[in-house]
CSV table of C-alpha atoms in Angstrom, one decimal:
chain,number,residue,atom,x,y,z
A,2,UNK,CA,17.6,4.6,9.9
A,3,UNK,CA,20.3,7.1,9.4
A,4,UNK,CA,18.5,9.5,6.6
A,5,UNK,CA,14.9,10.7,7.4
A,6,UNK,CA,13.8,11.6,3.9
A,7,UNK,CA,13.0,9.5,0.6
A,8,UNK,CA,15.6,11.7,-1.3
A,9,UNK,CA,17.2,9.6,-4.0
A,10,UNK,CA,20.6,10.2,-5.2
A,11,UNK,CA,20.5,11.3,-8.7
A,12,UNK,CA,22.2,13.2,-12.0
A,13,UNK,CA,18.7,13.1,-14.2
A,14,UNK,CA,17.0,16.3,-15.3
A,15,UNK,CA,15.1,17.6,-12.4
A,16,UNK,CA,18.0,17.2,-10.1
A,17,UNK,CA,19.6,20.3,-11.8
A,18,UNK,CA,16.3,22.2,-11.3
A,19,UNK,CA,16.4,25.0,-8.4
A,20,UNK,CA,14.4,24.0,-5.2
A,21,UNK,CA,12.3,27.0,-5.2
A,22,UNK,CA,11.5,26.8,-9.0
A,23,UNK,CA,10.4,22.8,-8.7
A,24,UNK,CA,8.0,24.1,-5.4
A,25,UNK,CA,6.2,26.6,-7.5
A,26,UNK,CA,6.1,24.1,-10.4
A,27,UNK,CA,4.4,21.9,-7.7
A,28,UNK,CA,1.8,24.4,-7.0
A,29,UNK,CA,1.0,25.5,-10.2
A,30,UNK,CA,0.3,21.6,-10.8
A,31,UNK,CA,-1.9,20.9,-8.1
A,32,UNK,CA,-3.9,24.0,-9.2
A,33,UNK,CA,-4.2,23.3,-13.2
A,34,UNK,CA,-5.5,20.0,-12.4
A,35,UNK,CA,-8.8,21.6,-10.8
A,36,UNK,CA,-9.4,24.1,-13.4
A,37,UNK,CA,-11.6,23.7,-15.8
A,38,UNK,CA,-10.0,21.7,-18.5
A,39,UNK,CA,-10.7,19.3,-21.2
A,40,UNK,CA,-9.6,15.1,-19.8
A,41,UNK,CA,-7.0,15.5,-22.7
A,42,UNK,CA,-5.2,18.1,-20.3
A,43,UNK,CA,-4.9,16.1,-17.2
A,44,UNK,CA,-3.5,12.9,-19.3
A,45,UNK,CA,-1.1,14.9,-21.4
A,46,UNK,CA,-0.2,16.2,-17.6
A,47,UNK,CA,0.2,13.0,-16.3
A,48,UNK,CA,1.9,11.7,-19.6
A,49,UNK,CA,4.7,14.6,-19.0
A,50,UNK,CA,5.1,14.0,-15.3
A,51,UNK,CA,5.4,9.7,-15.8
A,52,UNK,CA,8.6,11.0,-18.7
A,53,UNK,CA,10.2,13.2,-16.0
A,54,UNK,CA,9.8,10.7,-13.6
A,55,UNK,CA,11.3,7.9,-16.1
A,56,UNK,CA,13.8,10.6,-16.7
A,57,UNK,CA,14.7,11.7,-13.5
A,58,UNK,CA,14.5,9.1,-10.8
A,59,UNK,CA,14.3,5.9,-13.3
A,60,UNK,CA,12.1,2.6,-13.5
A,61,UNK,CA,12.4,1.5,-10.4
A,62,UNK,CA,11.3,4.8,-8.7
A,63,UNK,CA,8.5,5.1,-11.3
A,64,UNK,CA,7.0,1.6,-10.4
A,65,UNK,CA,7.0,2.2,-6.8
A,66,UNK,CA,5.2,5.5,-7.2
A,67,UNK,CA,2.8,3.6,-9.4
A,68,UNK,CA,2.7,0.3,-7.0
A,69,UNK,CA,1.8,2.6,-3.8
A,70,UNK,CA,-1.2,5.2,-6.0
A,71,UNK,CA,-2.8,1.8,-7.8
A,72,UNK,CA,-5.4,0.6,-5.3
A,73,UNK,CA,-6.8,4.1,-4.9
A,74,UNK,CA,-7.0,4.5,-8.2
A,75,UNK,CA,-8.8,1.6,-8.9
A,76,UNK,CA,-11.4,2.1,-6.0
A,77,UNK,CA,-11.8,5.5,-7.8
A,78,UNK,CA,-12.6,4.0,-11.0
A,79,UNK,CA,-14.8,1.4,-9.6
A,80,UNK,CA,-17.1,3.6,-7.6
A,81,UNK,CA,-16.7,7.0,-9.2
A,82,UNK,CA,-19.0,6.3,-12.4
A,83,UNK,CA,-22.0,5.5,-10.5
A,84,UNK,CA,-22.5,8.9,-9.1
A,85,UNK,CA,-22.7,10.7,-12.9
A,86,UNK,CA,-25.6,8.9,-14.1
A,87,UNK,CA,-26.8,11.3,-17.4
A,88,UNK,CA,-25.5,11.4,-20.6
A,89,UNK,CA,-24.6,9.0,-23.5
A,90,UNK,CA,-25.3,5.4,-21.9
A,91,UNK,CA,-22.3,2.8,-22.7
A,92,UNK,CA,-23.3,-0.1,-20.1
A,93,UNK,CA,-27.0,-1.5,-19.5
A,94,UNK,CA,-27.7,-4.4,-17.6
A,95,UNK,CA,-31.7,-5.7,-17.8
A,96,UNK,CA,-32.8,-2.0,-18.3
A,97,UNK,CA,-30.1,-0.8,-15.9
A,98,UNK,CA,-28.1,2.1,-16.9
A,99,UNK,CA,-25.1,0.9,-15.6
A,100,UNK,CA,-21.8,3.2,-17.3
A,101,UNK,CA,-22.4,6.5,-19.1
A,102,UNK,CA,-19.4,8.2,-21.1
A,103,UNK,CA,-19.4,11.3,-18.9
A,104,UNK,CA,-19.7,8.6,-16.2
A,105,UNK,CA,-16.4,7.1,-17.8
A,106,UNK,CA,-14.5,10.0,-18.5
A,107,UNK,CA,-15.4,12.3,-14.8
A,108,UNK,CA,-13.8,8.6,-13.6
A,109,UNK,CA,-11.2,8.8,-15.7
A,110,UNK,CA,-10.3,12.3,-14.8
A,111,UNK,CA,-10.8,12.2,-11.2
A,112,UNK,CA,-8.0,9.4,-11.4
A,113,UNK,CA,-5.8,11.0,-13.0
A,114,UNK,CA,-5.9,14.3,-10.8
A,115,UNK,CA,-5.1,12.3,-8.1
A,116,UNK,CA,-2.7,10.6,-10.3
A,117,UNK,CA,-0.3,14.1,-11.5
A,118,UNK,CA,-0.9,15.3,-7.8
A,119,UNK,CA,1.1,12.2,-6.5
A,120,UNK,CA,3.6,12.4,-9.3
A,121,UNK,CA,4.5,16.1,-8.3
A,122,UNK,CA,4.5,15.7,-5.2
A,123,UNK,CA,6.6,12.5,-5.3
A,124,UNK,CA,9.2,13.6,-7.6
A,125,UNK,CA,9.6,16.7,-5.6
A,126,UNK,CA,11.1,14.9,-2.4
A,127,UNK,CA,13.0,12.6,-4.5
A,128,UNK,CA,14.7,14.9,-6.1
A,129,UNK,CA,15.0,17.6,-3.6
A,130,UNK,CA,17.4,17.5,-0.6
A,131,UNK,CA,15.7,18.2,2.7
A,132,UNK,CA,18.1,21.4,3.2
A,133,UNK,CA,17.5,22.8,-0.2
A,134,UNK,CA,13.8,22.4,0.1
A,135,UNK,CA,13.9,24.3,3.7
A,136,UNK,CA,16.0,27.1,2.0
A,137,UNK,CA,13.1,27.5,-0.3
A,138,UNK,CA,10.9,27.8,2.1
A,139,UNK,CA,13.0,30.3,3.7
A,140,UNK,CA,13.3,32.0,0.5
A,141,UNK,CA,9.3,32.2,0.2
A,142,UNK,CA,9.5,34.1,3.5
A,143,UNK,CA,8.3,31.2,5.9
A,144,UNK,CA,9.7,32.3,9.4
A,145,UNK,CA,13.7,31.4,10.1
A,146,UNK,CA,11.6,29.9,13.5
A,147,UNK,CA,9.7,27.2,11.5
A,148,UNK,CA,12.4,26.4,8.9
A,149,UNK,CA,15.0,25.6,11.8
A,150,UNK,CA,12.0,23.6,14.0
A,151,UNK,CA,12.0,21.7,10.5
A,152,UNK,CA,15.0,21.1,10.6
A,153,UNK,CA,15.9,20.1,14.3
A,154,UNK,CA,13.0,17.3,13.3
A,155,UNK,CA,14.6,15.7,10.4
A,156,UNK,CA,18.0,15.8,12.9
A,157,UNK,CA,16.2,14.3,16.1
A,158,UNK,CA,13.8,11.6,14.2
A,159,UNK,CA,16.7,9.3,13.7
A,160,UNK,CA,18.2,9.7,17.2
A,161,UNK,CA,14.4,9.1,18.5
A,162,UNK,CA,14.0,5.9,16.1
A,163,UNK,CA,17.2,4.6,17.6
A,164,UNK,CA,16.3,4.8,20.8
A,165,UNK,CA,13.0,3.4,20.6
A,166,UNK,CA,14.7,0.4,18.7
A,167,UNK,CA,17.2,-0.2,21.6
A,168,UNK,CA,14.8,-0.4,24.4
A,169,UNK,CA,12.5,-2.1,22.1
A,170,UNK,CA,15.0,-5.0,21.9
A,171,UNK,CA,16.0,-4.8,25.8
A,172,UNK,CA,12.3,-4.9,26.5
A,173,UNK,CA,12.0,-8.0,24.8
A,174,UNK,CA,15.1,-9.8,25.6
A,175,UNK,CA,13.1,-10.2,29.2
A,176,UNK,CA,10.5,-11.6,27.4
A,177,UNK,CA,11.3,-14.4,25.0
A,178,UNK,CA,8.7,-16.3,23.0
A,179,UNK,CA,5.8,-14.4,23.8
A,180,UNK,CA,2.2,-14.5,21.8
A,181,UNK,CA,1.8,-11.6,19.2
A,182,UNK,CA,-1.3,-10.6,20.9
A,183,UNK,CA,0.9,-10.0,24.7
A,184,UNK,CA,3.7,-8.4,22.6
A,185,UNK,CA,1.3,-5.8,21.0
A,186,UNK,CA,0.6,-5.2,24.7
A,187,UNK,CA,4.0,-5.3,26.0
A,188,UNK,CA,3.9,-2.5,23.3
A,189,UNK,CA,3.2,0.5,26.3
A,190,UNK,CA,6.2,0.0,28.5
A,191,UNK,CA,8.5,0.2,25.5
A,192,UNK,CA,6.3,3.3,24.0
A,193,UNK,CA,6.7,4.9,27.6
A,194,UNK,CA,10.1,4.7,27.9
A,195,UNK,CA,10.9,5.7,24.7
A,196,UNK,CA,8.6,9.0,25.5
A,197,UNK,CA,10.7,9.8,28.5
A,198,UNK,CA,14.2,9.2,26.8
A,199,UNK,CA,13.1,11.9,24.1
A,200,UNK,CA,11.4,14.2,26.6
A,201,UNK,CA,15.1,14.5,28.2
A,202,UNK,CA,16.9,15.4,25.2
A,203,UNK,CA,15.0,18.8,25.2
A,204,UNK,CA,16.6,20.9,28.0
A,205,UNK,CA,19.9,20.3,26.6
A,206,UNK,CA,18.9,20.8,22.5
A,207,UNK,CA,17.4,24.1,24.5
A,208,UNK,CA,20.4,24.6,25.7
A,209,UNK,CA,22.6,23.9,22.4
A,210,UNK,CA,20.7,26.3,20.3
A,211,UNK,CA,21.0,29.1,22.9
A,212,UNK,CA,24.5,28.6,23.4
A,213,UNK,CA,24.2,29.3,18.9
A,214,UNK,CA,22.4,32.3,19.7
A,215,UNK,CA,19.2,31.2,19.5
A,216,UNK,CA,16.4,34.3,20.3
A,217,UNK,CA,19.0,37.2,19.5
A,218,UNK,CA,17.1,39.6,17.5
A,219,UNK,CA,20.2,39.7,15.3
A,220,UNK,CA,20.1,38.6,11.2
A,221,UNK,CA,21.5,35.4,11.2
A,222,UNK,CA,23.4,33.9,8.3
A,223,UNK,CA,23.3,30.7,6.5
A,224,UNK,CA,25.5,28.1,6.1
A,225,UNK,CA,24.4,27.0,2.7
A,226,UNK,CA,22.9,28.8,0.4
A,227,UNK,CA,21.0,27.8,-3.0
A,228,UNK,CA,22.1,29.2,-6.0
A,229,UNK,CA,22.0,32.1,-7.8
A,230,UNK,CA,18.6,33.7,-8.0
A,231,UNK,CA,19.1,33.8,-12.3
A,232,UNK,CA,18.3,30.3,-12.4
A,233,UNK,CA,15.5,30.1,-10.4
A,234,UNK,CA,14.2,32.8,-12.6
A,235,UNK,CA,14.6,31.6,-15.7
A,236,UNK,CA,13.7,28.3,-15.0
A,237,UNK,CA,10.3,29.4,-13.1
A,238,UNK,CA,9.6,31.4,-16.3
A,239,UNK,CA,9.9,28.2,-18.5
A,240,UNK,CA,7.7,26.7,-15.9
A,241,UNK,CA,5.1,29.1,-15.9
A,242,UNK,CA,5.1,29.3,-19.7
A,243,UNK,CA,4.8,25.6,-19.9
A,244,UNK,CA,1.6,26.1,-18.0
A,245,UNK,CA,0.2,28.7,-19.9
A,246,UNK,CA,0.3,26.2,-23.3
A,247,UNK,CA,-1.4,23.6,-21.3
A,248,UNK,CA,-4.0,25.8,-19.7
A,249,UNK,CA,-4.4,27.7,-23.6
A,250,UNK,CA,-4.6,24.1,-25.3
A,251,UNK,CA,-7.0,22.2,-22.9
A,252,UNK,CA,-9.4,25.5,-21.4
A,253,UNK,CA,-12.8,24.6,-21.2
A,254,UNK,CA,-13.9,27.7,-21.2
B,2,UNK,CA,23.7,41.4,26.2
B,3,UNK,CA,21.5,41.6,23.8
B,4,UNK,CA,18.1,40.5,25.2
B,5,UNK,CA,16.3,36.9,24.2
B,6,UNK,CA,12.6,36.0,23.8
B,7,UNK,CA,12.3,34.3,27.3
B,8,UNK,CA,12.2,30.4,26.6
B,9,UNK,CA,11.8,30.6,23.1
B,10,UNK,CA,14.6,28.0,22.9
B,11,UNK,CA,13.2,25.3,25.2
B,12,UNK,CA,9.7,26.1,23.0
B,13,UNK,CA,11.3,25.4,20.0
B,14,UNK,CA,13.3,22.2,21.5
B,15,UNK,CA,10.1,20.9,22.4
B,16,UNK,CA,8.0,21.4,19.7
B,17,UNK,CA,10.6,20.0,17.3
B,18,UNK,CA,11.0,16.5,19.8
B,19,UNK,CA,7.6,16.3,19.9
B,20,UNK,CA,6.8,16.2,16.2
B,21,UNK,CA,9.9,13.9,16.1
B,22,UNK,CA,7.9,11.6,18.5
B,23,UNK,CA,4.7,11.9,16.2
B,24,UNK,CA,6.9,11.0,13.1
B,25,UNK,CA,8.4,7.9,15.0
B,26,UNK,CA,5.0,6.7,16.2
B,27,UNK,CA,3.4,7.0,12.6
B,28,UNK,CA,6.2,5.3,10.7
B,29,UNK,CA,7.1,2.5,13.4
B,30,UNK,CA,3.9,0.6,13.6
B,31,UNK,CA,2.5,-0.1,10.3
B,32,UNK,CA,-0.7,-2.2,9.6
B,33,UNK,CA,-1.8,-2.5,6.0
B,34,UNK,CA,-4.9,-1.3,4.9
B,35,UNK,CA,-7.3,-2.7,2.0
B,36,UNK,CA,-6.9,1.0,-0.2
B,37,UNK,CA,-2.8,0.9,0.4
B,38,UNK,CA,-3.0,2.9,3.0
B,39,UNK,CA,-2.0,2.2,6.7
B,40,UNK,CA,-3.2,2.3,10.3
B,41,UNK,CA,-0.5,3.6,13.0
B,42,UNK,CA,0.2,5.1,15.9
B,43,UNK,CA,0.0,9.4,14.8
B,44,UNK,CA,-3.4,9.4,16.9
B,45,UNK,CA,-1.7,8.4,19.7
B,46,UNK,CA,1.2,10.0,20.1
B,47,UNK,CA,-0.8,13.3,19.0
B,48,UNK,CA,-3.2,12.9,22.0
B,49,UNK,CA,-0.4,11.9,24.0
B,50,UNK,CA,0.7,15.4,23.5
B,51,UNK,CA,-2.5,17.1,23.7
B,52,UNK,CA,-3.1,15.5,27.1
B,53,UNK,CA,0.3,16.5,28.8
B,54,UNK,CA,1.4,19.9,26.7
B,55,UNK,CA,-0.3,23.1,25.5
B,56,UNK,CA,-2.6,23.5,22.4
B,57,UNK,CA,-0.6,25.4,20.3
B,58,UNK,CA,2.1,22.3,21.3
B,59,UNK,CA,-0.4,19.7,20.2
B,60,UNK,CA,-1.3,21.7,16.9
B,61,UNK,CA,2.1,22.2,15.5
B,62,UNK,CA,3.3,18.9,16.7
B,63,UNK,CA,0.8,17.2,15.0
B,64,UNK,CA,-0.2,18.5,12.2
B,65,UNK,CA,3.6,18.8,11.4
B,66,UNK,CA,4.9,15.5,12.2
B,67,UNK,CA,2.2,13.5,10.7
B,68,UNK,CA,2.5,15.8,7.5
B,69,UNK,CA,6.1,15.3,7.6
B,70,UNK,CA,5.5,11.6,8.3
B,71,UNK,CA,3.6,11.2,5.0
B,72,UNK,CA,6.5,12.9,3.3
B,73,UNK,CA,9.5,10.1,4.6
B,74,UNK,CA,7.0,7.0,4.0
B,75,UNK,CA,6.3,7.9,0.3
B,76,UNK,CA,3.2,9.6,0.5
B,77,UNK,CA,3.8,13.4,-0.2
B,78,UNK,CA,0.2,13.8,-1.8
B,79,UNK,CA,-1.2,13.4,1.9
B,80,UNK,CA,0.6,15.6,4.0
B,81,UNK,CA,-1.5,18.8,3.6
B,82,UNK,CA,-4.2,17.1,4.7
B,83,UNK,CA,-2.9,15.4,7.1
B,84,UNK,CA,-1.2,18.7,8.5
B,85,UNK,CA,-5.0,20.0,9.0
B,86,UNK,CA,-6.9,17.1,10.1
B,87,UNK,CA,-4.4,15.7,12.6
B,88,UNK,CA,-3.1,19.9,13.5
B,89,UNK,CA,-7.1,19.8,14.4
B,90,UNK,CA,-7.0,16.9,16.1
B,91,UNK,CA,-4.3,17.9,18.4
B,92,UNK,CA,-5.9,21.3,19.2
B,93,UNK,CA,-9.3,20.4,20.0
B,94,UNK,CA,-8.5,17.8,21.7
B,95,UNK,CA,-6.0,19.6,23.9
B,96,UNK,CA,-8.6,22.2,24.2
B,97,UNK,CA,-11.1,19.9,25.9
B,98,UNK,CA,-8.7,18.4,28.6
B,99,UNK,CA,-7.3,21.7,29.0
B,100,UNK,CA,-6.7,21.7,33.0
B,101,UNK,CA,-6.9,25.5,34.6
B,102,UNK,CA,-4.2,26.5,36.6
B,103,UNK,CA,-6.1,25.4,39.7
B,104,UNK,CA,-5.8,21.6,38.6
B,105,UNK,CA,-1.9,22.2,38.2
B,106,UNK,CA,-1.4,20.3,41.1
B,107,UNK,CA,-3.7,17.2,40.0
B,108,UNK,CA,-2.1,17.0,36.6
B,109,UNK,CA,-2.4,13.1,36.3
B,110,UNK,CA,-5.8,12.6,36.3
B,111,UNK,CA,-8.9,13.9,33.9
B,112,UNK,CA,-12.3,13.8,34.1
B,113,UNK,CA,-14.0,10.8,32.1
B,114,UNK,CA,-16.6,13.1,30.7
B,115,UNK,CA,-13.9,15.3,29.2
B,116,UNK,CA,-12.2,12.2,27.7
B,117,UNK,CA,-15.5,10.8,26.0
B,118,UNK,CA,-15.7,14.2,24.6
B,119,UNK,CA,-12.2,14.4,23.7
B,120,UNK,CA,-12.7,10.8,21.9
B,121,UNK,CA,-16.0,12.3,20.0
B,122,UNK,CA,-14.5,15.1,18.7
B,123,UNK,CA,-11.0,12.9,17.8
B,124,UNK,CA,-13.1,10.3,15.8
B,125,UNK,CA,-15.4,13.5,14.1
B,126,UNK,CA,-12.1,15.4,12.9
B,127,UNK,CA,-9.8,12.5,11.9
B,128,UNK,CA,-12.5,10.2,10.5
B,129,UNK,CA,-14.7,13.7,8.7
B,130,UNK,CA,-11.6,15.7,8.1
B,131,UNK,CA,-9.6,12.7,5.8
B,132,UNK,CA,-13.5,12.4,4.4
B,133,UNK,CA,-14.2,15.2,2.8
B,134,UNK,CA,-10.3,16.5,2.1
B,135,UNK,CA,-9.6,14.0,0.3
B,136,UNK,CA,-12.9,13.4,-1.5
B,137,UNK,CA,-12.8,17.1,-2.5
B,138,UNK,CA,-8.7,17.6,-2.8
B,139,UNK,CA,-7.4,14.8,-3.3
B,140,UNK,CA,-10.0,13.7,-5.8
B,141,UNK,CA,-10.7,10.9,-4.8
B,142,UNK,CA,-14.8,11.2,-5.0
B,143,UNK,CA,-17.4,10.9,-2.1
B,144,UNK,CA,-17.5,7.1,-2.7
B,145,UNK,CA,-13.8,6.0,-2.5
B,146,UNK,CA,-13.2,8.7,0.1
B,147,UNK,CA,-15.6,6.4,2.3
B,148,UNK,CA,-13.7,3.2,1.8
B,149,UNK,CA,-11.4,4.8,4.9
B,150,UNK,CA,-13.9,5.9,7.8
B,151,UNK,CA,-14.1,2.4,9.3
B,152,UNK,CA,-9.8,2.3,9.6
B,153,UNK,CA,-9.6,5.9,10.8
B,154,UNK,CA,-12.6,5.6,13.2
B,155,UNK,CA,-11.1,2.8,15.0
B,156,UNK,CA,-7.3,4.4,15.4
B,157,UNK,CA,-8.6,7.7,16.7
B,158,UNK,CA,-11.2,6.4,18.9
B,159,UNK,CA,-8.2,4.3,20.3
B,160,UNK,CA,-5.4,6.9,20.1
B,161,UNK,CA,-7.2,8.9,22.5
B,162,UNK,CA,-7.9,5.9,24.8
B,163,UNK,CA,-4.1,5.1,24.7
B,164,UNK,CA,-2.9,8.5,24.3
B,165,UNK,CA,-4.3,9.5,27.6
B,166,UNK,CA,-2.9,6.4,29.4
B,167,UNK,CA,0.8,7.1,28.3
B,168,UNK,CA,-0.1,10.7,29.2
B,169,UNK,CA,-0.3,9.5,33.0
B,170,UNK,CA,2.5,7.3,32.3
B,171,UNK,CA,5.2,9.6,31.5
B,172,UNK,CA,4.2,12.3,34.4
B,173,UNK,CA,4.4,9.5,36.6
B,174,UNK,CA,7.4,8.1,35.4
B,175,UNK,CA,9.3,11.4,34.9
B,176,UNK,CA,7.9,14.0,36.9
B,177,UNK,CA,10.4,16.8,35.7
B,178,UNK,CA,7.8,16.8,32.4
B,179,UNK,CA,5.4,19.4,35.0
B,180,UNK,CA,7.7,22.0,34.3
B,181,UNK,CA,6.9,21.8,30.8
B,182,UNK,CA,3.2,21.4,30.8
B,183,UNK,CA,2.3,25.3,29.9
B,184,UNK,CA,4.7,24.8,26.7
């Protein structure tokens, strides 16, 4: 495990979209699918985000968003239609009202929120890099303190998972050909000691990020920067105008 | 020299391990669920924490790590939620072992009352929380919100169980952890 993110190398179009501009897009999308809009809004939504996502990250990437959101969805549209029982009936079974069209289409568009909610999110981390994405954090005034604990996280989670992997392996070289249910556990020991190898790497990451002036009351400066604050601009205004059609088009109200 | 928050280095190196250690737990052990989801070890590894540190510890550490759990496995749309239930988790829970200074020096041990309760209020939060977030924000509607009360019942119930027994495990095993306890 030598990268903790689902980052995927990339030259498609949102890859060239500022960090900070894709979070606020992010936002603006998980809020527009709760307002009150007509279904057509939520699948011309969804319809946008699948052609980014074909766009962006490719097939392959799509599927798998697809593959891991399917079951959900159809557990939604299974149950969901049941609950809105009035208006125009489309199913009955022996004088059971089984489906009604608003039935079918509050279904349909609880699906689909969940649906463009996943997308966004998704297509965020895979075309983000976890450094950019903290330095838009940063940039949205979120303490330096919780950016750089952030950080130090997606550093120490591969050291951690190594570790845990090599006395998970000495563990059971002492204990060949053992039934699943003993291994499971055998699990503790290795959980234990895995515990107490990470616990000891904290005095001396203490003492690393003092000795980099850690707690001065000092500005500190960055390493890398994003770029240039015209772009994020721009591109946030497109956003936010792209929005605004949607939300003019599809208002219920 | 220009003066330091005292510790604020060792805080930060051990909330940032510990949410590490959450993120390792919940992605390590895997077992499929029916809805595509998964059972794992975050309960755990967060009560582990709430057992041995500080609140504040087991809220950040938590809610952080399993948040930024969801992120690396491919599940983004989860990790607010998760970053309150399991934040919540980790706080009450911490909150109802909670030793007082007098205790210091029995630090293994905690009373069984206060670890029923701790389990009831676990199995409430995690199994309630992902309810009704996810109905309502993720939405997913009442009825295939429900499909995932009986998987997160069981792993909380047994994440504090488990996370309380590896709590008395590490002290034993490496006392020098006392000296972080009030982190």
């Amino acid at each position: 495990m030598s990268s903790a993110t689902i980052f995927f190398e990339g030259k498609g179009f949102l890859y060239r979209v500022d960090a900070r501009a894709k979070v606020i897009a992010l936002l603006i999308a998980c809020v527009f699918v709760f307002l009150p809009i007509y279904f057509s809004g939520i699948l011309t939504l969804s319809i946008l985000l699948v052609s980014l996502s074909f766009y962006s990250v490719g097939i392959k990437n799509t599927t798998n968003i697809l593959k891991a959101i399917l079951p959900m969805i159809i557990l939604v549209i299974i149950f969901s239609p049941f609950y809105e029982r009035s208006g125009t009936p489309l199913l009955i079974y022996k004088d059971n009202l089984i489906l009604t069209y608003e039935g079918l289409i509050h279904s349909l568009t609880l699906s689909l929120r969940f649906f463009s909610i996943t997308f966004a999110c998704s297509l965020l981390f895979l075309t983000t890099k976890m450094n950019a994405f903290i330095l838009a954090l940063q940039s949205f005034f979120v303490p330096y303190k919780t950016c750089l604990t952030i950080s130090l996280v997606f550093r120490t989670i591969p050291t951690i998972f190594d570790a845990f992997n090599q006395i998970s392996d000495s563990h059971s070289l002492r204990r060949s050909n053992q039934l699943k249910k003993k291994r499971l556990k055998n699990l503790f020991p290795t959980l234990t000691s895995a515990l107490v190898v990470s616990l000891k790497t904290i005095p001396s990451l203490a003492m690393a990020l003092e000795s980099r002036g850690y707690g001065l009351k000092t500005k500190r400066t960055n390493y890398h920067m994003l770029s240039s604050y015209k772009y994020f601009i721009f591109q946030t205004i497109a956003i936010i105008f792209l929005f605004m059609v949607l939300l003019l088009t599809f208002k219920k109200f | 020299m220009e003066k330091r928050k005292s510790n604020s280095a060792l805080r930060t190196s051990l909330i940032a391990v510990l949410t590490a250690v959450v993120v390792v737990f919940t992605i390590l052990v895997k077992i499929p669920t029916p809805t595509k989801g998964y059972l794992n070890l975050c309960d755990l590894a967060i009560c582990f924490i709430a057992f041995t540190f500080s609140p504040l510890t087991a809220l950040i550490a938590g809610g952080l790590g399993t948040a930024i759990a969801d992120i690396i496995s491919g599940y983004p749309q989860w990790a607010p939620i998760s970053f309150v239930v399991h934040g919540l988790e980790g706080l009450v829970v911490a909150l109802i072992v909670k030793r007082s200074s007098q205790d210091i020096s029995n630090l293994v041990k905690v009373s069984t009352i206060k670890v029923i309760l701790a389990m009831v209020a676990c199995v409430i939060i995690v199994a309630g929380g992902y309810f009704v977030l996810s109905a309502i924000f993720m939405s997913l509607g009442f009825a295939a919100a429900a499909a995932g009360i009986p998987g997160n019942i069981g792993q909380s119930g047994i994440g504090v169980i488990a996370g309380y027994a590896l709590s008395r495990a590490v002290i034993k095993a490496y006392p020098p952890v006392q000296g972080l306890l009030n982190y």
